[in-house]
Structure formats: C-alpha cells, structure tokens
C-alpha cells in the first residue's frame, strides 16, 4: 500500500497544474445552442491540442496513452484549478469507449479526433418516453433502405442536444419482443433531413436538454456501430468502462467539500455549531469516495474489470453530491433564492444543486443501480 | 507504479490464515461456550498467538515480526468477523508501543511474553478505571495523563460489571495496592499517540469485520427464508435495505485501510486524524449493518439463542470503546473547521501530509 506520487507523477501533476493555471478560463457560459457553444469548443480544442483533452487515449488519436492513475491526478488538478465544464465530456465518456471497442478503423479515424477536440459535439439518444429505466424496451426503429437505414421515432431527456452536432443512439432493428437483442447502435448527424430537436426546460427554466424526433432519417451503413442486433453490447461497453462515469473524478467532490467548508466558515460557523457535524460528514464521505476510487483504480491497473462495482460508485457520489449542495443551500439561506450573476459563489452553488439533483436519475437511476448491486454483487434472487 | 492502494499478497495471505483458523476452530458455538469457560478463552488466545498475530508489531529483538499496521489491519478485521473476544486491542495495539518505548528489562521481557502468547494484558489510556477482560489478564496497564502504572492483576481489587456484550465483559478496578504495582513510568508522547491511534484503528478494523459478518449472514438468511412462497431476498424493499448497508460498508473500508497506512508512514497528527476518521466511519457503517441485520432477521435476530446476537452486541461494545463516535467527530470537526487549516485535495499529498 502506497499513496504518494512517484517523481514522474509529481512532475506530471505539476505540468498539469501549471498548464491549467496559464490556460484555463475561470468560467464559461453554459452553451444553450450550437452557435453559442464556441467558447466551450475553443476551450476543449485548447485542452485537446495540448494533450489534456483525452489523456488516456492512444497517441495516434491525440491522447497521451496515460494510465488511469495519471488521469485521476489530472482530474484532481482540473477541479482544484476550478476549470470549467468540458463540452466533449459526454462523447469521451459515453461514446468513445464503444468506438474503441466496436468501431471500424475508418470510424475511429473519422470520429474520435473531432469528438475529443470539441469540433463535433455528441449527445446520447437512448431514453424514450416509454423506455427510461427499462432501456431494452426502446421503440424507435431502423429499417434497411438500400445500403443504408431509415430511422424513425422519438428520443427524450437528451442532455446537450442543443449544442450537439451528432447523436449516438439505440434503434430497434428486430421485433419488440426481442428486447435488448433487437437493438442496433447508430451514429446520427443532427443536421440530417428529418431530425427535429425540441428543447425541454429544466425545472429552473434553463433549456439544457431536449427531445429528438426522427422522421424517416436516412443514415448510411458507415454510421452503424457494431453489428446489426448488437447495439446493447455496444451501449453497455460504456457502463462498465473505467473510462466512463464508473469512476467519476473524485476531485470534483473533494473540491466541492473544501468549498463548502469555506462557505461554512464565511458564515461564521465554528466547530460547535449545529451544522458542523454535517460539514464533517460530507467531507468524510468525499474522502471515502476518493480513497475508494484509488482502491478501484489500483485493482483495474492490476487487470480487474469494474463491472457492477461501478453501480456502488455511482450511488455513492450522486447521493453525496446532493447532500453537499443541500447543506450549501441551507448555509446560503435567502442568498439561495436569487441567481445573481454578481454573486458568483451563490450562483455556482445554485446551479450545482440543480445539476446534483439530476445525478441520481441520469445514467441509471439510483433504484436501478441498487437492483444491479443486489443481483450482481450480493447475488440476491430476482423478484 | 508507486501509487498503489491495495494490500500485498502476504498481507492477504496472513489474514486468510487467521480467517481459516476462525472458521475451522473458533466457530460461534465454541466462542459462546468460552463466555463461561476460561480454558476455552485461553486456548483461543494461544491459537491466534501461534499464528504470530500477537508479535506482528513487536520488534524482532522482542520476539516479534517487526511488521506494522498494514499487516495487522486485515487480521483485526478477521477478529471482528469472528466476534472473537479477548483483549487483543489492549495487548497488541496499546501495550506493545507503550512497553517498547520504555528502556527497561522488565518491559522487554513482557514484550517477549506477549509475542509468545503467554501474557494477556488489559489496559486503559484515559484515566478510566473501567476495563474489559480483567479476569483473563496477567497485567493491567493503567494510563493516566502521561503516567503509566503496570499492576499485577492477582493483587488488584476488581469487580465484574453487568456488561451489554457478554463477549466483552467489563470490570471496575477498585484499588491498586502498592504491592500490586510492578512499574510506574512515563512513556514519551509519541508512544502514547501510537497506543491511542492504534487502539482506535484496531477497534475500527474489528468493527469493519463485524459489520461485514452481519451483512454476510443476513444475505444468506434472506436467500433462504421464504414467505409468500418465495425467498424474502427477492423483495426489492429487502434488497435495497441490504444494498444501502453494503454501500456504507464498502466506503468505510478504504478509510480504515488508509489509516493503517498513515500509522506506518506518518508520525505527525495525520495518523490521529486518519485513525479518528476510520473509527467514525467504521462504527457508523457497522452500526447500520447490525441494524439492517436485526431488521431483516425479524424476531429471530432479537433472541439471545440465535448467534447473530454475538455481532449485534460486539458492534455496540466496539463502538463505545477507544474513542466514541462523538469524541472522534468533535476532534475531527475542530481540526477540519480550524481557520488555518490548508486545503489539500490531491492524493499525492494525503490530507494533513506536507
């Protein structure tokens, strides 16, 4: 057991820290459409061109072939620096693992680089009005047409669809009864004829996600990822992948609890105050999460697969995130009522709080994650 | 790769050896017979000493293995997993560092006897005169401030107390006659810190083990117990309760393991902070695991006849000793919320390490 950087890792951390200090913009406006995402795309491009955009990728695709440990180190520095939202995150976490495992050489050459540079922004077209937690009941269809396919149907809760250029999603090529075996994975340009993107206002009124309508949209066969009928395995590649959200960067939460501590102290809280115990509790849990991620990373480095363990991680960080933000809002009191751009501290906590509330829903709700843990880790019988 | 947060093969192997001994020879029925049979208690103590458990932390000159907490933390988890009674924390975690700090032949002899499993010690480090396992001990270590008194148990006047955990019988030491005192000494502050931090950590590790046993037996029970024509473990309400307890257990473990690392590598306040974090997290997760175990066993778990009571009682007693959750949480809060504390979020420099 050893928990300190090697000489090389310390240098790597220093290089990352210095580059971020010199280059990271303090904040970026949340993009609401493809046209106002330019600043976010530029920042992503700068990250990628300097080799920080997709660290763990092979060098031929602009990565550094970095280890999981190096990625974790850079993530700690990224959040410590307070660097802004990364527009390629969705594509890097949710599509790229599938592209690496199932993409043809042509597909990898065509899509990976622009994805990580922010030149082409991706959104995930998985959920449907009748297929949320029960993803295998997807109804949108793909029918063969010449050498390509025709897509029809409706997708919903698509985050980042407004600023995205492409969507990756699951469409039914088999019968409804075949469930997950009848699904195929497609890559779809959002400017194709027949695609409609309709924004959905989040509960605070911000339009951050959307519905996607596909009305007989033609896609060529080069946009099919994996096998016909093999879409489920392509999609699941992201859920068990260490490159995806299985290991959400612990720096995100350790930095949030440090900021919470500062907020608490700036509200004149002492160690005997009523809320002190709760500040301590979330701080402890952020530490626990950080250490658990390092433990898992060590095991992955030694050759293990994350598998259902990722459900435990997601449950823990998503519920912790809500507790951190609830406590911040309690401390802010009336300041949490007004999203005042002149009060960036409050505005950050308010936005973070809304985002945190989505964390236990997206990417598999907490209830679904608990079912996965019950069946796959504890071996409990299915109901 | 130096950032490596896992135990090595030998460390896992030794813990597995301890577990094998427990599951082969120190099964619940035997442990419970031992509650009223001093011979069984002594045999239990000796069988673990024969594996080398007692001497792990003692130096090689004192007949030990010269290893440290990274080698002890998993075996202590195994002790909790087996609900093994006995003053292992007092003898191994407290007495060894205190005695090792004394330049005294008598102390060296005692260390050799501990490593050989021939000396049982009960100890207190906070001035209290209520101690566990006194009737089985040969020596008492009574710490008060920075003064350590070593007394022979057979010349000390003590009385048994009605204890909540039959596997952790408590005693009140009424008086220590001048003739009972074998030694009075002032070990250095560093030795006291090691003893206190080690006691918190060893207790946290046992809590982790006891909690994991609660979850294991409950998992097996809900798979086998049928109501409404199917195993109760197939009901989502039951599953999610168990998953929640498992989740808390999973995220308490790395805090305990990190504390073992800090005991080995850090001589400043970090080890105290990290062992305090470990005790708080382990006590809370084990208490939760015990509650869920009781709930899901229904009335079965509420009886003394059924063996689950051993772990339910042990979680209660371990939670109350070597720094309560309230004590550690207060210490941690006053450290965390001090105005001059520097934030430190990188693994490369674990919190508190400069």
PDB file of C-alpha atoms in Angstrom, chain B residues 49-279:
ATOM      1  CA  UNK B  49      -0.682 -16.266  19.076  1.00  0.00           C
ATOM      2  CA  UNK B  50       0.613 -19.469  17.452  1.00  0.00           C
ATOM      3  CA  UNK B  51      -0.165 -17.916  14.055  1.00  0.00           C
ATOM      4  CA  UNK B  52       2.059 -14.981  15.017  1.00  0.00           C
ATOM      5  CA  UNK B  53      -0.726 -12.443  15.458  1.00  0.00           C
ATOM      6  CA  UNK B  54       0.462 -11.073  18.809  1.00  0.00           C
ATOM      7  CA  UNK B  55       4.001 -10.453  17.703  1.00  0.00           C
ATOM      8  CA  UNK B  56       3.379  -8.802  14.328  1.00  0.00           C
ATOM      9  CA  UNK B  57       4.021  -5.290  15.607  1.00  0.00           C
ATOM     10  CA  UNK B  58       6.691  -6.139  18.164  1.00  0.00           C
ATOM     11  CA  UNK B  59      10.268  -5.690  17.054  1.00  0.00           C
ATOM     12  CA  UNK B  60      12.359  -8.713  16.135  1.00  0.00           C
ATOM     13  CA  UNK B  61      14.534  -8.164  19.255  1.00  0.00           C
ATOM     14  CA  UNK B  62      11.369  -8.537  21.325  1.00  0.00           C
ATOM     15  CA  UNK B  63      10.467 -11.803  19.616  1.00  0.00           C
ATOM     16  CA  UNK B  64       8.071 -10.200  17.167  1.00  0.00           C
ATOM     17  CA  UNK B  65       7.961  -9.937  13.387  1.00  0.00           C
ATOM     18  CA  UNK B  66       8.819  -6.238  13.246  1.00  0.00           C
ATOM     19  CA  UNK B  67       5.916  -5.506  10.901  1.00  0.00           C
ATOM     20  CA  UNK B  68       3.282  -2.821  11.235  1.00  0.00           C
ATOM     21  CA  UNK B  69      -0.339  -1.864  10.951  1.00  0.00           C
ATOM     22  CA  UNK B  70      -0.629  -2.684   7.271  1.00  0.00           C
ATOM     23  CA  UNK B  71      -0.040  -6.276   8.339  1.00  0.00           C
ATOM     24  CA  UNK B  72      -2.369  -6.098  11.343  1.00  0.00           C
ATOM     25  CA  UNK B  73      -5.413  -4.326   9.999  1.00  0.00           C
ATOM     26  CA  UNK B  74      -6.808  -7.251   7.987  1.00  0.00           C
ATOM     27  CA  UNK B  75      -6.226  -9.779  10.821  1.00  0.00           C
ATOM     28  CA  UNK B  76      -8.093  -7.420  13.176  1.00  0.00           C
ATOM     29  CA  UNK B  77     -10.942  -7.322  10.666  1.00  0.00           C
ATOM     30  CA  UNK B  78     -10.923 -11.116  10.873  1.00  0.00           C
ATOM     31  CA  UNK B  79     -11.210 -10.941  14.691  1.00  0.00           C
ATOM     32  CA  UNK B  80     -14.322  -8.783  14.314  1.00  0.00           C
ATOM     33  CA  UNK B  81     -15.652 -11.062  11.594  1.00  0.00           C
ATOM     34  CA  UNK B  82     -15.366 -13.966  14.036  1.00  0.00           C
ATOM     35  CA  UNK B  83     -16.629 -11.947  17.043  1.00  0.00           C
ATOM     36  CA  UNK B  84     -13.521 -13.239  18.847  1.00  0.00           C
ATOM     37  CA  UNK B  85     -13.488 -11.981  22.450  1.00  0.00           C
ATOM     38  CA  UNK B  86     -10.283 -11.001  24.209  1.00  0.00           C
ATOM     39  CA  UNK B  87      -8.056  -8.009  24.919  1.00  0.00           C
ATOM     40  CA  UNK B  88      -6.342  -8.021  21.512  1.00  0.00           C
ATOM     41  CA  UNK B  89      -6.607  -4.242  21.198  1.00  0.00           C
ATOM     42  CA  UNK B  90      -5.288  -3.734  24.728  1.00  0.00           C
ATOM     43  CA  UNK B  91      -2.403  -6.182  24.412  1.00  0.00           C
ATOM     44  CA  UNK B  92      -1.353  -5.687  20.796  1.00  0.00           C
ATOM     45  CA  UNK B  93      -2.335  -2.124  19.957  1.00  0.00           C
ATOM     46  CA  UNK B  94      -1.805  -0.439  23.350  1.00  0.00           C
ATOM     47  CA  UNK B  95       0.672  -2.423  25.453  1.00  0.00           C
ATOM     48  CA  UNK B  96       3.238  -3.117  22.716  1.00  0.00           C
ATOM     49  CA  UNK B  97       4.022   0.503  21.740  1.00  0.00           C
ATOM     50  CA  UNK B  98       3.957   1.696  25.363  1.00  0.00           C
ATOM     51  CA  UNK B  99       6.243  -1.044  26.660  1.00  0.00           C
ATOM     52  CA  UNK B 100       8.526  -0.819  23.622  1.00  0.00           C
ATOM     53  CA  UNK B 101       9.133   2.847  24.415  1.00  0.00           C
ATOM     54  CA  UNK B 102      10.484   2.027  27.886  1.00  0.00           C
ATOM     55  CA  UNK B 103      14.193   1.334  28.283  1.00  0.00           C
ATOM     56  CA  UNK B 104      13.584  -1.338  30.845  1.00  0.00           C
ATOM     57  CA  UNK B 105      14.453  -5.020  31.029  1.00  0.00           C
ATOM     58  CA  UNK B 106      11.157  -5.942  32.673  1.00  0.00           C
ATOM     59  CA  UNK B 107       9.253  -4.281  29.814  1.00  0.00           C
ATOM     60  CA  UNK B 108      11.380  -6.163  27.264  1.00  0.00           C
ATOM     61  CA  UNK B 109      10.584  -9.439  28.995  1.00  0.00           C
ATOM     62  CA  UNK B 110       6.866  -8.683  28.908  1.00  0.00           C
ATOM     63  CA  UNK B 111       7.049  -7.905  25.187  1.00  0.00           C
ATOM     64  CA  UNK B 112       8.635 -11.296  24.535  1.00  0.00           C
ATOM     65  CA  UNK B 113       5.898 -12.956  26.598  1.00  0.00           C
ATOM     66  CA  UNK B 114       3.202 -11.085  24.636  1.00  0.00           C
ATOM     67  CA  UNK B 115       4.680 -12.200  21.327  1.00  0.00           C
ATOM     68  CA  UNK B 116       4.723 -15.786  22.560  1.00  0.00           C
ATOM     69  CA  UNK B 117       1.066 -15.587  23.640  1.00  0.00           C
ATOM     70  CA  UNK B 118       1.995 -16.110  27.286  1.00  0.00           C
ATOM     71  CA  UNK B 119       0.962 -12.738  28.637  1.00  0.00           C
ATOM     72  CA  UNK B 120      -2.534 -11.261  28.481  1.00  0.00           C
ATOM     73  CA  UNK B 121      -2.870  -7.554  29.190  1.00  0.00           C
ATOM     74  CA  UNK B 122      -5.817  -5.280  29.762  1.00  0.00           C
ATOM     75  CA  UNK B 123      -5.233  -1.572  29.526  1.00  0.00           C
ATOM     76  CA  UNK B 124      -6.766   1.851  29.762  1.00  0.00           C
ATOM     77  CA  UNK B 125      -5.221   5.023  28.381  1.00  0.00           C
ATOM     78  CA  UNK B 126      -7.640   7.712  29.524  1.00  0.00           C
ATOM     79  CA  UNK B 127      -7.540   7.555  33.313  1.00  0.00           C
ATOM     80  CA  UNK B 128     -10.668   5.415  33.442  1.00  0.00           C
ATOM     81  CA  UNK B 129     -10.806   2.523  35.913  1.00  0.00           C
ATOM     82  CA  UNK B 130     -13.350   0.505  33.921  1.00  0.00           C
ATOM     83  CA  UNK B 131     -11.555  -2.077  31.774  1.00  0.00           C
ATOM     84  CA  UNK B 132     -12.521  -5.097  29.683  1.00  0.00           C
ATOM     85  CA  UNK B 133     -11.300  -8.693  30.158  1.00  0.00           C
ATOM     86  CA  UNK B 134      -9.574  -8.047  33.507  1.00  0.00           C
ATOM     87  CA  UNK B 135     -10.230 -11.590  34.836  1.00  0.00           C
ATOM     88  CA  UNK B 136      -8.229 -13.082  31.925  1.00  0.00           C
ATOM     89  CA  UNK B 137      -5.309 -10.688  32.185  1.00  0.00           C
ATOM     90  CA  UNK B 138      -1.990 -11.168  33.921  1.00  0.00           C
ATOM     91  CA  UNK B 139      -1.123  -7.476  33.892  1.00  0.00           C
ATOM     92  CA  UNK B 140      -3.050  -4.233  33.856  1.00  0.00           C
ATOM     93  CA  UNK B 141      -1.685  -1.132  32.156  1.00  0.00           C
ATOM     94  CA  UNK B 142      -3.290   1.910  33.725  1.00  0.00           C
ATOM     95  CA  UNK B 143      -2.638   5.115  31.833  1.00  0.00           C
ATOM     96  CA  UNK B 144      -3.445   8.460  33.392  1.00  0.00           C
ATOM     97  CA  UNK B 145      -2.144  11.606  31.752  1.00  0.00           C
ATOM     98  CA  UNK B 146       1.327  10.601  30.667  1.00  0.00           C
ATOM     99  CA  UNK B 147       1.877   8.274  33.629  1.00  0.00           C
ATOM    100  CA  UNK B 148       1.713   4.546  33.123  1.00  0.00           C
ATOM    101  CA  UNK B 149       1.210   2.149  36.007  1.00  0.00           C
ATOM    102  CA  UNK B 150       1.723  -1.567  35.468  1.00  0.00           C
ATOM    103  CA  UNK B 151      -0.043  -3.751  38.011  1.00  0.00           C
ATOM    104  CA  UNK B 152      -0.331  -7.478  38.678  1.00  0.00           C
ATOM    105  CA  UNK B 153      -3.968  -8.461  38.282  1.00  0.00           C
ATOM    106  CA  UNK B 154      -3.933 -11.041  41.074  1.00  0.00           C
ATOM    107  CA  UNK B 155      -3.167  -8.326  43.616  1.00  0.00           C
ATOM    108  CA  UNK B 156      -5.648  -5.776  42.258  1.00  0.00           C
ATOM    109  CA  UNK B 157      -9.103  -5.444  43.723  1.00  0.00           C
ATOM    110  CA  UNK B 158     -11.683  -5.503  40.922  1.00  0.00           C
ATOM    111  CA  UNK B 159     -15.351  -6.337  40.382  1.00  0.00           C
ATOM    112  CA  UNK B 160     -17.236  -7.596  37.336  1.00  0.00           C
ATOM    113  CA  UNK B 161     -19.863  -5.264  35.852  1.00  0.00           C
ATOM    114  CA  UNK B 162     -23.117  -6.367  34.178  1.00  0.00           C
ATOM    115  CA  UNK B 163     -21.921  -5.994  30.588  1.00  0.00           C
ATOM    116  CA  UNK B 164     -24.013  -5.430  27.472  1.00  0.00           C
ATOM    117  CA  UNK B 165     -21.700  -7.608  25.387  1.00  0.00           C
ATOM    118  CA  UNK B 166     -21.078 -10.997  27.021  1.00  0.00           C
ATOM    119  CA  UNK B 167     -18.040 -11.254  24.766  1.00  0.00           C
ATOM    120  CA  UNK B 168     -16.593  -8.056  26.206  1.00  0.00           C
ATOM    121  CA  UNK B 169     -17.020  -8.379  29.984  1.00  0.00           C
ATOM    122  CA  UNK B 170     -16.235  -5.117  31.779  1.00  0.00           C
ATOM    123  CA  UNK B 171     -14.657  -4.720  35.218  1.00  0.00           C
ATOM    124  CA  UNK B 172     -14.269  -1.898  37.689  1.00  0.00           C
ATOM    125  CA  UNK B 173     -10.815  -1.670  39.215  1.00  0.00           C
ATOM    126  CA  UNK B 174     -11.458  -0.597  42.811  1.00  0.00           C
ATOM    127  CA  UNK B 175      -7.959  -0.241  44.149  1.00  0.00           C
ATOM    128  CA  UNK B 176      -4.390  -0.993  43.251  1.00  0.00           C
ATOM    129  CA  UNK B 177      -2.336  -1.755  46.353  1.00  0.00           C
ATOM    130  CA  UNK B 178       1.289  -0.584  46.444  1.00  0.00           C
ATOM    131  CA  UNK B 179       2.298  -4.248  46.333  1.00  0.00           C
ATOM    132  CA  UNK B 180       0.437  -4.758  43.042  1.00  0.00           C
ATOM    133  CA  UNK B 181       2.411  -2.056  41.255  1.00  0.00           C
ATOM    134  CA  UNK B 182       5.232  -3.552  39.255  1.00  0.00           C
ATOM    135  CA  UNK B 183       6.252  -0.365  37.496  1.00  0.00           C
ATOM    136  CA  UNK B 184       5.448   3.303  37.159  1.00  0.00           C
ATOM    137  CA  UNK B 185       6.820   5.038  34.091  1.00  0.00           C
ATOM    138  CA  UNK B 186       6.332   7.992  31.748  1.00  0.00           C
ATOM    139  CA  UNK B 187       6.426   6.784  28.160  1.00  0.00           C
ATOM    140  CA  UNK B 188       7.103   9.582  25.628  1.00  0.00           C
ATOM    141  CA  UNK B 189       4.200  11.388  23.961  1.00  0.00           C
ATOM    142  CA  UNK B 190       4.919   9.585  20.698  1.00  0.00           C
ATOM    143  CA  UNK B 191       4.310   6.206  22.360  1.00  0.00           C
ATOM    144  CA  UNK B 192       1.021   7.391  23.863  1.00  0.00           C
ATOM    145  CA  UNK B 193      -0.071   8.676  20.466  1.00  0.00           C
ATOM    146  CA  UNK B 194       0.779   5.353  18.829  1.00  0.00           C
ATOM    147  CA  UNK B 195      -1.113   3.458  21.503  1.00  0.00           C
ATOM    148  CA  UNK B 196      -4.224   5.641  21.284  1.00  0.00           C
ATOM    149  CA  UNK B 197      -4.253   5.797  17.483  1.00  0.00           C
ATOM    150  CA  UNK B 198      -3.533   2.080  17.255  1.00  0.00           C
ATOM    151  CA  UNK B 199      -6.410   1.318  19.622  1.00  0.00           C
ATOM    152  CA  UNK B 200      -8.810   3.403  17.507  1.00  0.00           C
ATOM    153  CA  UNK B 201      -7.616   1.715  14.333  1.00  0.00           C
ATOM    154  CA  UNK B 202      -7.686  -1.839  15.707  1.00  0.00           C
ATOM    155  CA  UNK B 203     -11.205  -1.234  17.000  1.00  0.00           C
ATOM    156  CA  UNK B 204     -12.272   0.273  13.679  1.00  0.00           C
ATOM    157  CA  UNK B 205     -10.921  -2.775  11.864  1.00  0.00           C
ATOM    158  CA  UNK B 206     -12.863  -5.120  14.140  1.00  0.00           C
ATOM    159  CA  UNK B 207     -15.993  -3.060  13.536  1.00  0.00           C
ATOM    160  CA  UNK B 208     -15.467  -3.390   9.802  1.00  0.00           C
ATOM    161  CA  UNK B 209     -15.157  -7.166  10.162  1.00  0.00           C
ATOM    162  CA  UNK B 210     -18.168  -7.435  12.459  1.00  0.00           C
ATOM    163  CA  UNK B 211     -20.207  -5.322  10.043  1.00  0.00           C
ATOM    164  CA  UNK B 212     -19.239  -7.463   7.088  1.00  0.00           C
ATOM    165  CA  UNK B 213     -20.230 -10.623   9.002  1.00  0.00           C
ATOM    166  CA  UNK B 214     -23.638  -9.068   9.755  1.00  0.00           C
ATOM    167  CA  UNK B 215     -24.103  -8.449   6.041  1.00  0.00           C
ATOM    168  CA  UNK B 216     -22.929 -11.931   5.044  1.00  0.00           C
ATOM    169  CA  UNK B 217     -25.219 -13.817   7.406  1.00  0.00           C
ATOM    170  CA  UNK B 218     -28.123 -11.548   6.502  1.00  0.00           C
ATOM    171  CA  UNK B 219     -27.567 -12.098   2.813  1.00  0.00           C
ATOM    172  CA  UNK B 220     -27.622 -15.855   3.359  1.00  0.00           C
ATOM    173  CA  UNK B 221     -30.666 -15.630   5.610  1.00  0.00           C
ATOM    174  CA  UNK B 222     -32.822 -13.616   3.174  1.00  0.00           C
ATOM    175  CA  UNK B 223     -31.921 -16.015   0.354  1.00  0.00           C
ATOM    176  CA  UNK B 224     -33.071 -18.984   2.391  1.00  0.00           C
ATOM    177  CA  UNK B 225     -36.015 -17.623   4.399  1.00  0.00           C
ATOM    178  CA  UNK B 226     -39.273 -17.927   2.444  1.00  0.00           C
ATOM    179  CA  UNK B 227     -42.518 -16.007   2.898  1.00  0.00           C
ATOM    180  CA  UNK B 228     -45.357 -15.608   0.401  1.00  0.00           C
ATOM    181  CA  UNK B 229     -43.866 -18.571  -1.402  1.00  0.00           C
ATOM    182  CA  UNK B 230     -40.516 -17.029  -2.280  1.00  0.00           C
ATOM    183  CA  UNK B 231     -37.230 -16.006  -0.653  1.00  0.00           C
ATOM    184  CA  UNK B 232     -37.652 -12.686   1.140  1.00  0.00           C
ATOM    185  CA  UNK B 233     -34.395 -11.619  -0.531  1.00  0.00           C
ATOM    186  CA  UNK B 234     -36.290 -11.344  -3.823  1.00  0.00           C
ATOM    187  CA  UNK B 235     -38.345  -8.411  -2.475  1.00  0.00           C
ATOM    188  CA  UNK B 236     -36.993  -5.060  -3.523  1.00  0.00           C
ATOM    189  CA  UNK B 237     -37.629  -3.467  -0.118  1.00  0.00           C
ATOM    190  CA  UNK B 238     -35.407  -6.097   1.458  1.00  0.00           C
ATOM    191  CA  UNK B 239     -32.790  -5.882  -1.289  1.00  0.00           C
ATOM    192  CA  UNK B 240     -32.425  -2.121  -1.116  1.00  0.00           C
ATOM    193  CA  UNK B 241     -32.078  -2.097   2.661  1.00  0.00           C
ATOM    194  CA  UNK B 242     -29.248  -4.590   2.375  1.00  0.00           C
ATOM    195  CA  UNK B 243     -27.669  -2.727  -0.555  1.00  0.00           C
ATOM    196  CA  UNK B 244     -27.641   0.513   1.450  1.00  0.00           C
ATOM    197  CA  UNK B 245     -25.833  -1.180   4.317  1.00  0.00           C
ATOM    198  CA  UNK B 246     -23.381  -2.788   1.900  1.00  0.00           C
ATOM    199  CA  UNK B 247     -22.770   0.593   0.255  1.00  0.00           C
ATOM    200  CA  UNK B 248     -21.825   2.235   3.548  1.00  0.00           C
ATOM    201  CA  UNK B 249     -19.606  -0.676   4.445  1.00  0.00           C
ATOM    202  CA  UNK B 250     -17.849  -0.533   1.062  1.00  0.00           C
ATOM    203  CA  UNK B 251     -16.988   3.145   1.536  1.00  0.00           C
ATOM    204  CA  UNK B 252     -15.895   2.829   5.175  1.00  0.00           C
ATOM    205  CA  UNK B 253     -13.254   0.222   4.346  1.00  0.00           C
ATOM    206  CA  UNK B 254     -10.817   2.470   2.433  1.00  0.00           C
ATOM    207  CA  UNK B 255     -10.784   4.955   5.334  1.00  0.00           C
ATOM    208  CA  UNK B 256      -9.739   2.173   7.697  1.00  0.00           C
ATOM    209  CA  UNK B 257      -7.083   0.930   5.292  1.00  0.00           C
ATOM    210  CA  UNK B 258      -5.708   4.419   4.718  1.00  0.00           C
ATOM    211  CA  UNK B 259      -5.428   4.871   8.493  1.00  0.00           C
ATOM    212  CA  UNK B 260      -3.280   1.726   8.637  1.00  0.00           C
ATOM    213  CA  UNK B 261      -1.027   3.277   6.016  1.00  0.00           C
ATOM    214  CA  UNK B 262      -0.788   6.522   7.969  1.00  0.00           C
ATOM    215  CA  UNK B 263       0.103   4.638  11.181  1.00  0.00           C
ATOM    216  CA  UNK B 264       3.014   3.184   9.257  1.00  0.00           C
ATOM    217  CA  UNK B 265       4.257   6.202   7.336  1.00  0.00           C
ATOM    218  CA  UNK B 266       3.268   9.281   9.280  1.00  0.00           C
ATOM    219  CA  UNK B 267       4.431  10.362  12.665  1.00  0.00           C
ATOM    220  CA  UNK B 268       2.597  13.669  12.838  1.00  0.00           C
ATOM    221  CA  UNK B 269      -1.008  14.452  13.615  1.00  0.00           C
ATOM    222  CA  UNK B 270      -2.218  12.909  10.333  1.00  0.00           C
ATOM    223  CA  UNK B 271      -2.239   9.445  11.849  1.00  0.00           C
ATOM    224  CA  UNK B 272      -4.512  10.670  14.651  1.00  0.00           C
ATOM    225  CA  UNK B 273      -6.818  12.371  12.141  1.00  0.00           C
ATOM    226  CA  UNK B 274      -6.928   9.333   9.884  1.00  0.00           C
ATOM    227  CA  UNK B 275      -7.492   6.798  12.670  1.00  0.00           C
ATOM    228  CA  UNK B 276     -10.273   9.027  14.024  1.00  0.00           C
ATOM    229  CA  UNK B 277     -11.887   9.108  10.579  1.00  0.00           C
ATOM    230  CA  UNK B 278     -11.567   5.336  10.400  1.00  0.00           C
ATOM    231  CA  UNK B 279     -13.230   4.798  13.776  1.00  0.00           C
TER     232      UNK B 279
END
